[in-house]
XYZ file of C-alpha atoms in Angstrom:
604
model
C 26.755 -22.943 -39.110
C 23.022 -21.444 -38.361
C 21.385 -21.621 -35.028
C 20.261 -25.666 -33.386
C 17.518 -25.197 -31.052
C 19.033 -26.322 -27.956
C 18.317 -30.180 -26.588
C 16.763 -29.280 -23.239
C 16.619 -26.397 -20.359
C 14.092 -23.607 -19.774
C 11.024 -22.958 -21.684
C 8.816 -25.519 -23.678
C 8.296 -24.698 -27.123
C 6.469 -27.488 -29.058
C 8.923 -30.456 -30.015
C 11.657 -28.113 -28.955
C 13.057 -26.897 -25.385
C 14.034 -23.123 -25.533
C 16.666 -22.050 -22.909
C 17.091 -18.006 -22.810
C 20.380 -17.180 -21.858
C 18.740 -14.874 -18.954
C 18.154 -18.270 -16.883
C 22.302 -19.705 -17.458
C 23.944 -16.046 -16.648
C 21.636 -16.491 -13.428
C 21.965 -19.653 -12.458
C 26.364 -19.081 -12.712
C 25.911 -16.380 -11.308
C 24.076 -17.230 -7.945
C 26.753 -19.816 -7.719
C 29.609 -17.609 -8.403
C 28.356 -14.954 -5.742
C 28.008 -17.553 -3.256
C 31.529 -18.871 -3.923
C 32.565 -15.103 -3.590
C 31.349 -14.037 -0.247
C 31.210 -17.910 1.685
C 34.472 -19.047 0.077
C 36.279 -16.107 -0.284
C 35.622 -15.452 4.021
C 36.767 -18.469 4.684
C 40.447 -18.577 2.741
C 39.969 -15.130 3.997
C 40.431 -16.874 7.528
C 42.484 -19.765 6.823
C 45.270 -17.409 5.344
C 44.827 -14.958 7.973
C 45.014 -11.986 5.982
C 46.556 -9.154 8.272
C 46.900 -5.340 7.285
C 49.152 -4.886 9.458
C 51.417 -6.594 7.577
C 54.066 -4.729 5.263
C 53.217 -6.056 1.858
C 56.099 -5.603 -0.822
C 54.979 -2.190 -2.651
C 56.059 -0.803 0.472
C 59.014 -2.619 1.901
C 60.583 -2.624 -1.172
C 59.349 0.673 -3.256
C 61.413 1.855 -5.934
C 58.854 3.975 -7.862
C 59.007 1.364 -11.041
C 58.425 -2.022 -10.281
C 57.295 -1.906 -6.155
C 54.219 0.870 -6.456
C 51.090 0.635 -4.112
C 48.243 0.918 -5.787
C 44.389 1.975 -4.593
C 42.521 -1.193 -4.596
C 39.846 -0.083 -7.198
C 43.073 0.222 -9.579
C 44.866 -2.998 -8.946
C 41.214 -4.305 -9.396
C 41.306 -3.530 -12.340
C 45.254 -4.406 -13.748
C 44.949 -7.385 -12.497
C 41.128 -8.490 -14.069
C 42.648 -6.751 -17.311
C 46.090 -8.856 -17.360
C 44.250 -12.434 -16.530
C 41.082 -11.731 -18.684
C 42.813 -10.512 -21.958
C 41.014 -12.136 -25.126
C 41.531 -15.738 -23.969
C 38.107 -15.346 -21.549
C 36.230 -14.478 -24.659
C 37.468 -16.993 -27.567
C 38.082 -20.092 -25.393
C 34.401 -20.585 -23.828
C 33.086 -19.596 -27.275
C 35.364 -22.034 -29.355
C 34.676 -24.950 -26.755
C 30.735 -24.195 -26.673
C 30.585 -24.627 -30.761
C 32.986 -27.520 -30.875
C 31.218 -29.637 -27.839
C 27.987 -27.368 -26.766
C 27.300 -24.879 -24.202
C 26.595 -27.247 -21.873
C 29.859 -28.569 -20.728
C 31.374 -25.249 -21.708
C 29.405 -23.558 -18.957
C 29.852 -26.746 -16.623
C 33.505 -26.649 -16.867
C 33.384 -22.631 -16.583
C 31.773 -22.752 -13.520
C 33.315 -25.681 -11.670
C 36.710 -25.201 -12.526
C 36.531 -21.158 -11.163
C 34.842 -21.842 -7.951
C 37.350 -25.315 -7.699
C 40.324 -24.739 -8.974
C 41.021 -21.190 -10.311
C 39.877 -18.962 -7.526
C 41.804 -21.119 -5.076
C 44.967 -20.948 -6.794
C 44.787 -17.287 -7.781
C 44.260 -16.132 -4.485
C 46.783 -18.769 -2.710
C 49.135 -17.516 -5.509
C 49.042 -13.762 -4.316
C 48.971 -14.074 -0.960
C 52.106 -16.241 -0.920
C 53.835 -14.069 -3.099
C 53.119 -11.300 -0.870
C 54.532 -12.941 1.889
C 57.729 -13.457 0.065
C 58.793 -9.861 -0.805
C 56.827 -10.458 -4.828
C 59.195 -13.167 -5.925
C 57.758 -15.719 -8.067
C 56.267 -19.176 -7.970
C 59.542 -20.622 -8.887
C 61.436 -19.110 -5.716
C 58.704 -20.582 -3.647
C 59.507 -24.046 -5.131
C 63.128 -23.926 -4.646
C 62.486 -22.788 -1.279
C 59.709 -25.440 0.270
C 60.212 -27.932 -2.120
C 63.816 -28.055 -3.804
C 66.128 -25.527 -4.665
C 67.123 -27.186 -7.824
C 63.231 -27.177 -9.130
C 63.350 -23.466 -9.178
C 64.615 -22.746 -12.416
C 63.382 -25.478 -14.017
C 59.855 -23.875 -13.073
C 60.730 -20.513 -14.241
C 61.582 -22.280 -17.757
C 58.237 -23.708 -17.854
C 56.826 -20.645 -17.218
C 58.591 -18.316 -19.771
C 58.179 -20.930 -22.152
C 54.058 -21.270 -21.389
C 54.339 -16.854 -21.117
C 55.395 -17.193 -25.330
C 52.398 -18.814 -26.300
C 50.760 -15.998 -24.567
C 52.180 -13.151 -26.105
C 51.804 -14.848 -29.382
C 48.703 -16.134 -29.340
C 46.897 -12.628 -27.725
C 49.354 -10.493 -30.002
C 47.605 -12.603 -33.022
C 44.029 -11.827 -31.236
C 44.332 -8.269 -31.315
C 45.381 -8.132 -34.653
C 42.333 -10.445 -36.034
C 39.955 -8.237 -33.667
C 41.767 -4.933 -35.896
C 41.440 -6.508 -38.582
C 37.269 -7.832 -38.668
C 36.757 -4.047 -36.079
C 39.224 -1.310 -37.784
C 37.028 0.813 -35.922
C 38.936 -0.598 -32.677
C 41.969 -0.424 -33.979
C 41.599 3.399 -34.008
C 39.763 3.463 -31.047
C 42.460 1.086 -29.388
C 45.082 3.760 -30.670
C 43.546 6.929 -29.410
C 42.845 4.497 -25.812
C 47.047 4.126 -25.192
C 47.144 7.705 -25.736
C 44.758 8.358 -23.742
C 46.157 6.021 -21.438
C 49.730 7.712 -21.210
C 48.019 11.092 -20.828
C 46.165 10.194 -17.503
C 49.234 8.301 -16.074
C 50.916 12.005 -16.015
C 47.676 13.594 -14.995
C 48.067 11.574 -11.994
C 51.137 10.271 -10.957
C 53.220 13.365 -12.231
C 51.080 15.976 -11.875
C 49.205 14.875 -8.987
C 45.910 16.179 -10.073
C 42.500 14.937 -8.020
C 41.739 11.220 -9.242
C 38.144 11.654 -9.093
C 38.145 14.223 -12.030
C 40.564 13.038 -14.080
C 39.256 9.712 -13.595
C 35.525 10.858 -15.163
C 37.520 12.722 -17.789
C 39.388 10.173 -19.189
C 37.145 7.766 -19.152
C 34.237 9.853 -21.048
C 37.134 10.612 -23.172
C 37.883 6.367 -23.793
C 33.996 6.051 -24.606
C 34.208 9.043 -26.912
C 37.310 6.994 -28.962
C 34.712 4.085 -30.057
C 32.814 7.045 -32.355
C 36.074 8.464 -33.167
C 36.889 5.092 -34.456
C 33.739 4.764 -36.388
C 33.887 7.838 -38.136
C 37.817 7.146 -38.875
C 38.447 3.028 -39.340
C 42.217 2.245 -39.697
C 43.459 -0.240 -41.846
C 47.270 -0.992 -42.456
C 46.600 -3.150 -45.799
C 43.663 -2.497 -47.962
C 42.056 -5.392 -49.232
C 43.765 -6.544 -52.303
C 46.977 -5.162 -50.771
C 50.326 -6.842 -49.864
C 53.259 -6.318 -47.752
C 56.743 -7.907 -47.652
C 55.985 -9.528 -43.789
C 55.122 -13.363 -44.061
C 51.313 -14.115 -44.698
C 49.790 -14.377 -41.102
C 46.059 -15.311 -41.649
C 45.967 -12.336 -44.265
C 47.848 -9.228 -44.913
C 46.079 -7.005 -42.758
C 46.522 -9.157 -40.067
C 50.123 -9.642 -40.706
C 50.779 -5.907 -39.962
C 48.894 -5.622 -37.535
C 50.595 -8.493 -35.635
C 53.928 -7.002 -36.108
C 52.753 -3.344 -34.700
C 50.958 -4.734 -31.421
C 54.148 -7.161 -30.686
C 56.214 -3.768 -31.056
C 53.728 -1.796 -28.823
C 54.158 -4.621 -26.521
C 58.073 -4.540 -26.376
C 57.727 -0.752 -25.747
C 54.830 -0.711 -23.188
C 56.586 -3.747 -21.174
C 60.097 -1.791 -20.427
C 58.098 1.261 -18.846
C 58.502 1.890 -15.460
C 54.193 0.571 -14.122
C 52.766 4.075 -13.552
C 53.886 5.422 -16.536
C 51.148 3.130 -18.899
C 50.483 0.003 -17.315
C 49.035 1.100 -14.241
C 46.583 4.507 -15.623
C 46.028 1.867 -18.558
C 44.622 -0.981 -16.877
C 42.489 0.977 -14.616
C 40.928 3.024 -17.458
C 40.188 -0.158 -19.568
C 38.924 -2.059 -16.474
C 35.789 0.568 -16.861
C 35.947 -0.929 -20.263
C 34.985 -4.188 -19.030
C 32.259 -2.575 -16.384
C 30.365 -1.601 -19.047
C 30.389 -4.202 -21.267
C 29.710 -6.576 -18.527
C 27.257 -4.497 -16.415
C 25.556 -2.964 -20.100
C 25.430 -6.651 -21.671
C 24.211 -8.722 -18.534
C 21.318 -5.235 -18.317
C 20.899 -5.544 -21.708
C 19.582 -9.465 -21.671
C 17.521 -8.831 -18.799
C 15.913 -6.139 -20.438
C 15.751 -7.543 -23.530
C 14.143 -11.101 -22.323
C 11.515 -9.508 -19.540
C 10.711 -6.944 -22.199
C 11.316 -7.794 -25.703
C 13.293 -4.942 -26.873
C 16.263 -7.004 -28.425
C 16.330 -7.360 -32.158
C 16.885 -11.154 -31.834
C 15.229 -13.590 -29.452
C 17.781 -13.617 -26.577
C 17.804 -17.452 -26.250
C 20.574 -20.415 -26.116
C 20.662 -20.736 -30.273
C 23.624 -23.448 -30.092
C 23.640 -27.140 -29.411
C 23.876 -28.037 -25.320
C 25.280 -31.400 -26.284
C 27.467 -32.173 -30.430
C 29.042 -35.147 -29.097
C 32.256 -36.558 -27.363
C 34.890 -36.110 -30.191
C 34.353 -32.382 -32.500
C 35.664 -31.768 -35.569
C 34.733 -28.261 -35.333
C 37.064 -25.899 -36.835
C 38.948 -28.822 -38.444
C 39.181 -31.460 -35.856
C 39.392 -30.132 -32.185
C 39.543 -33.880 -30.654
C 37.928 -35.354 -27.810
C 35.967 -33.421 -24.906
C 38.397 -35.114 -22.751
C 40.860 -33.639 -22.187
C 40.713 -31.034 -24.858
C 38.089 -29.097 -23.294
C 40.151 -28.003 -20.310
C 43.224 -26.399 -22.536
C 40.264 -24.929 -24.410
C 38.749 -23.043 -21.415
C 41.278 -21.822 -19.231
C 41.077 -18.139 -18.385
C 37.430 -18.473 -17.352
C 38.395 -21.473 -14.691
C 42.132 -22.430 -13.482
C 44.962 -20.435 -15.890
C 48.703 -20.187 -15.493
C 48.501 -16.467 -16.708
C 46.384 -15.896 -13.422
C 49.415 -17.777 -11.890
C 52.392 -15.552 -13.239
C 50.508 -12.443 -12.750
C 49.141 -13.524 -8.713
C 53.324 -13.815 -8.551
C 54.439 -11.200 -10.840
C 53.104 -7.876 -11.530
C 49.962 -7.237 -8.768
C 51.716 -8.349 -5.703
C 54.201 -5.822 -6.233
C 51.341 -3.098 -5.980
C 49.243 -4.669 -3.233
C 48.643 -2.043 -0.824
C 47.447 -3.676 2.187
C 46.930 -7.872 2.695
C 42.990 -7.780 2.974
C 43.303 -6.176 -0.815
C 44.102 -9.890 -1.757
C 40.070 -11.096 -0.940
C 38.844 -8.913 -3.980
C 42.230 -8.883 -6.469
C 42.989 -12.249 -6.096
C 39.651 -13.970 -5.727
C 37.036 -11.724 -6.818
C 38.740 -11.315 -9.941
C 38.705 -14.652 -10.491
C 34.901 -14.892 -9.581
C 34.557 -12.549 -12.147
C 36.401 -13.264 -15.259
C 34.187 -16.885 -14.405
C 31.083 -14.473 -14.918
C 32.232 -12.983 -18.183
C 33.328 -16.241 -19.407
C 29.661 -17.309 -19.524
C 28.761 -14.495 -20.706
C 30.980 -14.349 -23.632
C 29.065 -18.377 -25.031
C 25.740 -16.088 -24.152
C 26.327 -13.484 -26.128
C 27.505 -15.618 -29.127
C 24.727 -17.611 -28.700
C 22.175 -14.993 -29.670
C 23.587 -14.424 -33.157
C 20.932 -15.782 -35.718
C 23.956 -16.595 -38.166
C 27.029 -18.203 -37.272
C 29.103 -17.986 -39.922
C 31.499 -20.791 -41.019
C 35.705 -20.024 -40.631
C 38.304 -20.838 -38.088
C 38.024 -21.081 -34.218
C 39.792 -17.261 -34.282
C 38.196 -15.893 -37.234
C 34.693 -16.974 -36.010
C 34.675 -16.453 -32.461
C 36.076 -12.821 -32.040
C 33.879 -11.002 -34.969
C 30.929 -13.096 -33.403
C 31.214 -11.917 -29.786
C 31.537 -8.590 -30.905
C 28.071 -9.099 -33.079
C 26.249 -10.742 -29.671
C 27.465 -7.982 -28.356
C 25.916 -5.793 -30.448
C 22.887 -7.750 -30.130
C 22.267 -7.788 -26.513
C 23.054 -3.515 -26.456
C 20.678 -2.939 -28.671
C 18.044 -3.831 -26.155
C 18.964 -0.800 -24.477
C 18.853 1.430 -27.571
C 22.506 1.584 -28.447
C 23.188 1.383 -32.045
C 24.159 -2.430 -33.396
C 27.350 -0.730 -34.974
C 28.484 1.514 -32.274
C 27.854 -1.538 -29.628
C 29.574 -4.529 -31.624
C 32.638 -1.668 -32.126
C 32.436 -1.048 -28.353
C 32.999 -4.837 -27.650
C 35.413 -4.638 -30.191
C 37.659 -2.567 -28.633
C 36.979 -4.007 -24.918
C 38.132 -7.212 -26.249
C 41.154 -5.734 -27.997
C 42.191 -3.595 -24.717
C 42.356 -6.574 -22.944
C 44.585 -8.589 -24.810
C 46.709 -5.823 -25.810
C 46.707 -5.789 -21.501
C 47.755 -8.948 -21.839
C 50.500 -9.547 -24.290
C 52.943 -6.470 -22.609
C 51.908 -7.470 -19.138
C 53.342 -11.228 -20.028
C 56.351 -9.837 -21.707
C 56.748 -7.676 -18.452
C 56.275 -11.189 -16.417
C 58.807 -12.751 -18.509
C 61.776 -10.228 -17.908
C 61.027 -11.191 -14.204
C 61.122 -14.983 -14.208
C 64.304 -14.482 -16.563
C 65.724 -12.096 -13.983
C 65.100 -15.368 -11.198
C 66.855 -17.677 -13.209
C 70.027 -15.835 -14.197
C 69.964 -14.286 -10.532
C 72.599 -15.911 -9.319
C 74.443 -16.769 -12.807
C 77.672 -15.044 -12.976
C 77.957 -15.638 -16.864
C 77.958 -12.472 -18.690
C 75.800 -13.938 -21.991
C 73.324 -14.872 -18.874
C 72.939 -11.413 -17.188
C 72.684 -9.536 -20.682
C 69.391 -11.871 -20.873
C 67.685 -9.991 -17.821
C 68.470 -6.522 -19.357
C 64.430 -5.378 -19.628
C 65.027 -4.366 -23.949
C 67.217 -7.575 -24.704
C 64.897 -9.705 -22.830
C 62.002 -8.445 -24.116
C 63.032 -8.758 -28.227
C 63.903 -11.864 -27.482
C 60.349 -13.068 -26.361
C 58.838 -11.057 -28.897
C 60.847 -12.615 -31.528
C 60.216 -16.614 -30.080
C 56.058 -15.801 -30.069
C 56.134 -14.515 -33.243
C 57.515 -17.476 -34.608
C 55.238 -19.870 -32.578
C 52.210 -18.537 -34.611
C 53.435 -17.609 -37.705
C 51.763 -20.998 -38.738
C 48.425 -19.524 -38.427
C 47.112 -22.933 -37.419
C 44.509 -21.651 -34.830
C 43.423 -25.373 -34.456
C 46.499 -26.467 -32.832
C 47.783 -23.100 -31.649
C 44.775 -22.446 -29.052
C 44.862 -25.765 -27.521
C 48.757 -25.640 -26.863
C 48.589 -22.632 -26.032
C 46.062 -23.443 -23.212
C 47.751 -26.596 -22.366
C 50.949 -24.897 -21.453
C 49.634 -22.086 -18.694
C 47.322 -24.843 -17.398
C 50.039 -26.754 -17.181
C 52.298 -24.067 -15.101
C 48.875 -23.742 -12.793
C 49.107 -27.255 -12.127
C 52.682 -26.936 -11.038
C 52.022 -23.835 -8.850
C 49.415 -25.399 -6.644
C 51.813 -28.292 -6.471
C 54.381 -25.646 -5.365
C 51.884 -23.793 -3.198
C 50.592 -27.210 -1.314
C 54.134 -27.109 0.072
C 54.001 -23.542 1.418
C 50.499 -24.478 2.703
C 51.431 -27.291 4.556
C 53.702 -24.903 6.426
C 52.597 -22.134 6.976
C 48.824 -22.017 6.995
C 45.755 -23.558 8.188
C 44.323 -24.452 4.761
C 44.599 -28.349 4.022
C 46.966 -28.568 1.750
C 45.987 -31.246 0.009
C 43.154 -29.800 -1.808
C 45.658 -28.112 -3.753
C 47.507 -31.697 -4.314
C 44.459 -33.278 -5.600
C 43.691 -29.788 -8.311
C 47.302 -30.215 -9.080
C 47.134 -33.686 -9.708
C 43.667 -33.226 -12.269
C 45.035 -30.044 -13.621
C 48.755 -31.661 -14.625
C 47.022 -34.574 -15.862
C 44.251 -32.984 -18.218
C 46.936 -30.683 -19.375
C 49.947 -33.075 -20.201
C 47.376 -35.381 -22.253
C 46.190 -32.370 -24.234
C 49.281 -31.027 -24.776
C 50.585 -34.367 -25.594
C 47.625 -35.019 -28.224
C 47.838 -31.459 -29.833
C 51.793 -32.302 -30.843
C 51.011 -35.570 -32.007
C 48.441 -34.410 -34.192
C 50.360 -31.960 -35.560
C 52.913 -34.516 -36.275
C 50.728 -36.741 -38.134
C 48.541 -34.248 -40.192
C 51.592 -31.913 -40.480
C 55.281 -32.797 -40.307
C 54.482 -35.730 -41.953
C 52.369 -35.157 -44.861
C 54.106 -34.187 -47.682
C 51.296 -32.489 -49.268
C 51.231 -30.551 -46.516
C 54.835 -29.632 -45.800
C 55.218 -28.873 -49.946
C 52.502 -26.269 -49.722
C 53.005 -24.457 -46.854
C 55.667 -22.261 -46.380
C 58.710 -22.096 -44.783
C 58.180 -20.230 -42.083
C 54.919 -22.538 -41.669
C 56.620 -25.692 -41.368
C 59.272 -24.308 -38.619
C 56.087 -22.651 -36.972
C 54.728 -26.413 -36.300
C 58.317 -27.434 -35.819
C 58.678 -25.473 -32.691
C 55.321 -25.907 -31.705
C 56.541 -29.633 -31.601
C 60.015 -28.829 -29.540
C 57.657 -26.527 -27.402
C 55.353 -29.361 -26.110
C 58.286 -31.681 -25.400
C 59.887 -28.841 -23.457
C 57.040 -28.207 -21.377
C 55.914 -31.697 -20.731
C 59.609 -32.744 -19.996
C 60.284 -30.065 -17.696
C 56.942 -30.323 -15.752
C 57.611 -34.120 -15.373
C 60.925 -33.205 -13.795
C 59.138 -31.203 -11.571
C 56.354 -32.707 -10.493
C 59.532 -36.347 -9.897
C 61.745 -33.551 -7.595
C 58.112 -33.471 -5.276
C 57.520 -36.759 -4.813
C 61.148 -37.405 -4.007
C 60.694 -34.807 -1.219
C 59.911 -36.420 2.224
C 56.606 -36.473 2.459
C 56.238 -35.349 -1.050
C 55.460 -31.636 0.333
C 58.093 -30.847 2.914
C 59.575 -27.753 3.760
C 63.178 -26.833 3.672
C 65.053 -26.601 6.595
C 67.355 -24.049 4.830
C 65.852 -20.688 3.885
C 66.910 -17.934 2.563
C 67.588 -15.204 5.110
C 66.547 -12.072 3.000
C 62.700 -13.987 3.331
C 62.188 -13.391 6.343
């Protein structure tokens, strides 16, 4: 599709109304920095935030799991585990399908609302719970019977993830293979600094400059040497995944994953996530310079204006049918305003490496605040793209950032090539970030289930390598369809789903034991479970209909294409059966959002 002159906002151009996307980034972000500092001070308050308490990475440090970490570097694991890909493709896929305007809307309401709330409630409480999950907190406030029932909802959402980002980074590889060697030489890289300074013990100011100049030097080493598993025209013995390129690719970065989520943290995931986070910096900081320079001063090769519609309508049938703006926007746009990932990470990996409590004002709601930033800019930068090609929701939206991208860094003089590669590769290091960190998430919320399980088949599912082929195996086969239509959107619906049930879990901890009203978070539960369960419960029976039980359909696809959709099917019922189980435990609880009289000693 080419460029629409948008229907109204900013600058008067004859018949037309010409919005530059100088005046949206600006307007989100005033909003989003006012959120930040007003906001942010007063949860700040509410939760009282207290260094003096011990926060897990110390009270329990083993040197694998439990490891403090500098604030600047848990900054950045935890904006690189929630951001991944899924910041980038969903606000671009729902501003094409329904127009930038309620794409932005929804960006900016449901951050400052709903996701920065529950992110930051999230870590705090975890924090003050020795790191233990979400789950644990419901089967401590709420009802002990709930807790692995919330854990199963939440490895069963943490699937989609790891297949739906492991299929991201290999569609980024394939349109960038540029990044794909530059996302090689960055793990290296990666590995090489986490000796530098955790084994060594070198000076982190240094090594820090070094590496990173060295990370920057990998996108020319990538442009000089692109990598490509299957040549065009080539074929390989995996099951067509989008194309054969792709299909290799998918299978490496799901290995990578397995291997990368079974290290101890400060071996990759730790000097990893801190080095990509300057990733991020710069493409943020360089692409929100780059459109102010480019619209005060005219340097950008393309107008830097809003070239998509505000407004296509109420139903889309974008990228072959994505359904009503209600409710499939919300599963759409997720990380970028309220996101279950957020959720399992806020309990999982970061508050394990919180150093101090007042840490949890920037990691758990200033990353939110700014994922919410990038998430706008990721529709502005695809907006400035003269040419929007036609193709799939996936196979449009990555290439195209990347190209924006490109755009908007040329007003500063970088080369279109080298500065689409660059965004590239940020984009892939953040969902490779993604997919090992979920895996890594996964082995713990499979470790809280089978905690107490004295079944021997049970345990042997908490061993870090078993657990982990296992997931790798089950997302694999949830997008071995391909079908990105139905894939994001249940893929969204499922960790928006799992937020909804942790601020239902949390507004039970709140009601205890702080002096935030609790039911704030019961009314966000109540919108976020109930956007969620209708998308989720629209995207299966769609697939049903158009699918399962067309016969054209079923006798041309393949086999592994038709169980794909099958277990997309079984996935959804799962998910909404098990949340409606847990949300039917709450309300049976006195007052809905009691506490338990019974705790668990080793809490306290």
């Amino acid at each position: 599709m080419g460029r629409a002159l948008p229907a109204f906002g900013g600058e008067a151009t004859g018949a037309a109304v010409v919005t530059t996307v100088l005046s949206v980034l600006l307007g989100a972000v005033a909003v989003f920095a006012t959120a930040y500092v007003a906001y942010g001070r007063l949860l700040r308050d509410r939760f009282d935030l207290d260094d003096e308490r011990e926060t897990p990475a110390h009270a329990r440090r083993d040197g694998t799991e439990f490891v403090p970490a500098r604030k600047a570097v848990l900054f950045g694991h935890h904006f690189s585990s929630i951001a991944g890909g899924a910041v980038i493709i969903g606000p671009v896929t729902a501003a094409l399908a329904w127009g930038w305007v309620p794409a932005v809307a929804w960006i900016v309401v449901g951050t400052v609302v709903f996701g920065g709330l529950n992110d930051f409630a999230t870590l705090v409480a975890s924090v003050r719970h020795g790191g233990r999950s979400i789950g644990h907190l419901f089967g401590r406030y709420v009802d002990r019977r709930g807790k692995r029932v919330l854990l199963s909802v939440a490895v069963a959402a943490n699937l989609l993830v790891v297949g739906v980002l492991s299929l991201v980074t290999a569609v980024i590889f394939d349109a960038f293979p540029s990044a794909a060697t530059a996302s090689v030489l960055y793990v290296l890289l990666a590995v090489l600094f986490g000796v530098y300074r955790n084994r060594l013990s070198l000076p982190f100011v240094p090594g820090t400059v070094a590496f990173v100049a060295a990370v920057f030097g990998s996108v020319l080493v990538g442009i000089e040497h692109p990598l490509v598993l299957v040549p065009d025209g080539g074929a390989v013995t995996l099951p067509t995944v989008v194309n054969p390129n792709v299909s290799a690719w998918l299978v490496c970065v799901l290995l990578y994953a397995l291997v990368a989520s079974v290290l101890p943290v400060d071996a990759l995931l730790q000097p990893r996530d801190y080095l990509s986070s300057f990733l991020l910096y710069a493409g943020l900081f360089g692409a929100l310079a780059g459109i102010v320079v480019g619209t005060l001063f005219g340097t950008a090769a393309e107008p830097l204006t809003v070239g998509i519609e505000a407004y296509t309508g109420f139903t889309s049938d974008a990228f072959g049918g994505m359904g009503p703006l209600v409710p499939m926007l919300f599963p759409t746009i997720f990380c970028g305003a309220v996101c279950g990932l957020h959720s399992m990470v806020c309990c999982g990996t970061t508050p394990k490496q919180l150093d101090s409590e007042t840490d949890a004002h920037a990691v758990g709601y200033g990353t939110t605040i700014a994922e919410g930033v990038l998430a706008v800019l990721a529709v502005g930068l695809v907006a400035v793209v003269p040419e929007i090609p036609a193709g799939s929701g996936l196979e449009l939206a990555l290439p195209t950032f990347a190209t924006g991208g490109g755009i908007v860094l040329g007003a500063l003089g970088v080369p279109r090539g080298a500065g689409a590669a660059f965004m590239a590769l940020m984009l892939s290091a953040f969902s490779l970030t993604t997919v090992d960190t979920s895996i890594r998430l996964g082995r713990y919320f499979v470790g809280e289930i089978v905690d107490e399980s004295t079944s021997g088949t049970q345990r042997a599912l908490s061993r870090p390598t078993v657990n982990a082929s296992l997931q790798v195996g089950a997302a694999y086969l949830l997008v071995a369809s391909g079908g990105w239509t139905t894939v994001w959107p249940l893929f969204g619906g499922a960790v928006q789903l799992f937020a909804g049930l942790t601020m239902l879990t949390l507004s039970a901890w709140i009601a205890r034991s702080t002096g935030f009203d609790h039911r704030w978070t019961l009314a966000g539960a109540g919108a976020v479970l109930a956007v969620s369960a209708s998308a989720l419960i629209y995207t299966a029976v769609s697939n049903v209909r158009a699918k399962l039980l067309n016969g054209t359909w079923v006798a041309d696809a393949g086999a592994l294409a038709v169980a794909s959709v099958g277990v997309q099917v079984l996935a959804v019922v799962l998910l909404v059966g098990l949340a409606a189980v847990v949300v039917l435990w709450t309300v049976r609880s006195p007052d809905g959002v009691r506490a338990r009289e019974s705790l668990d000693a080793a809490d306290d």
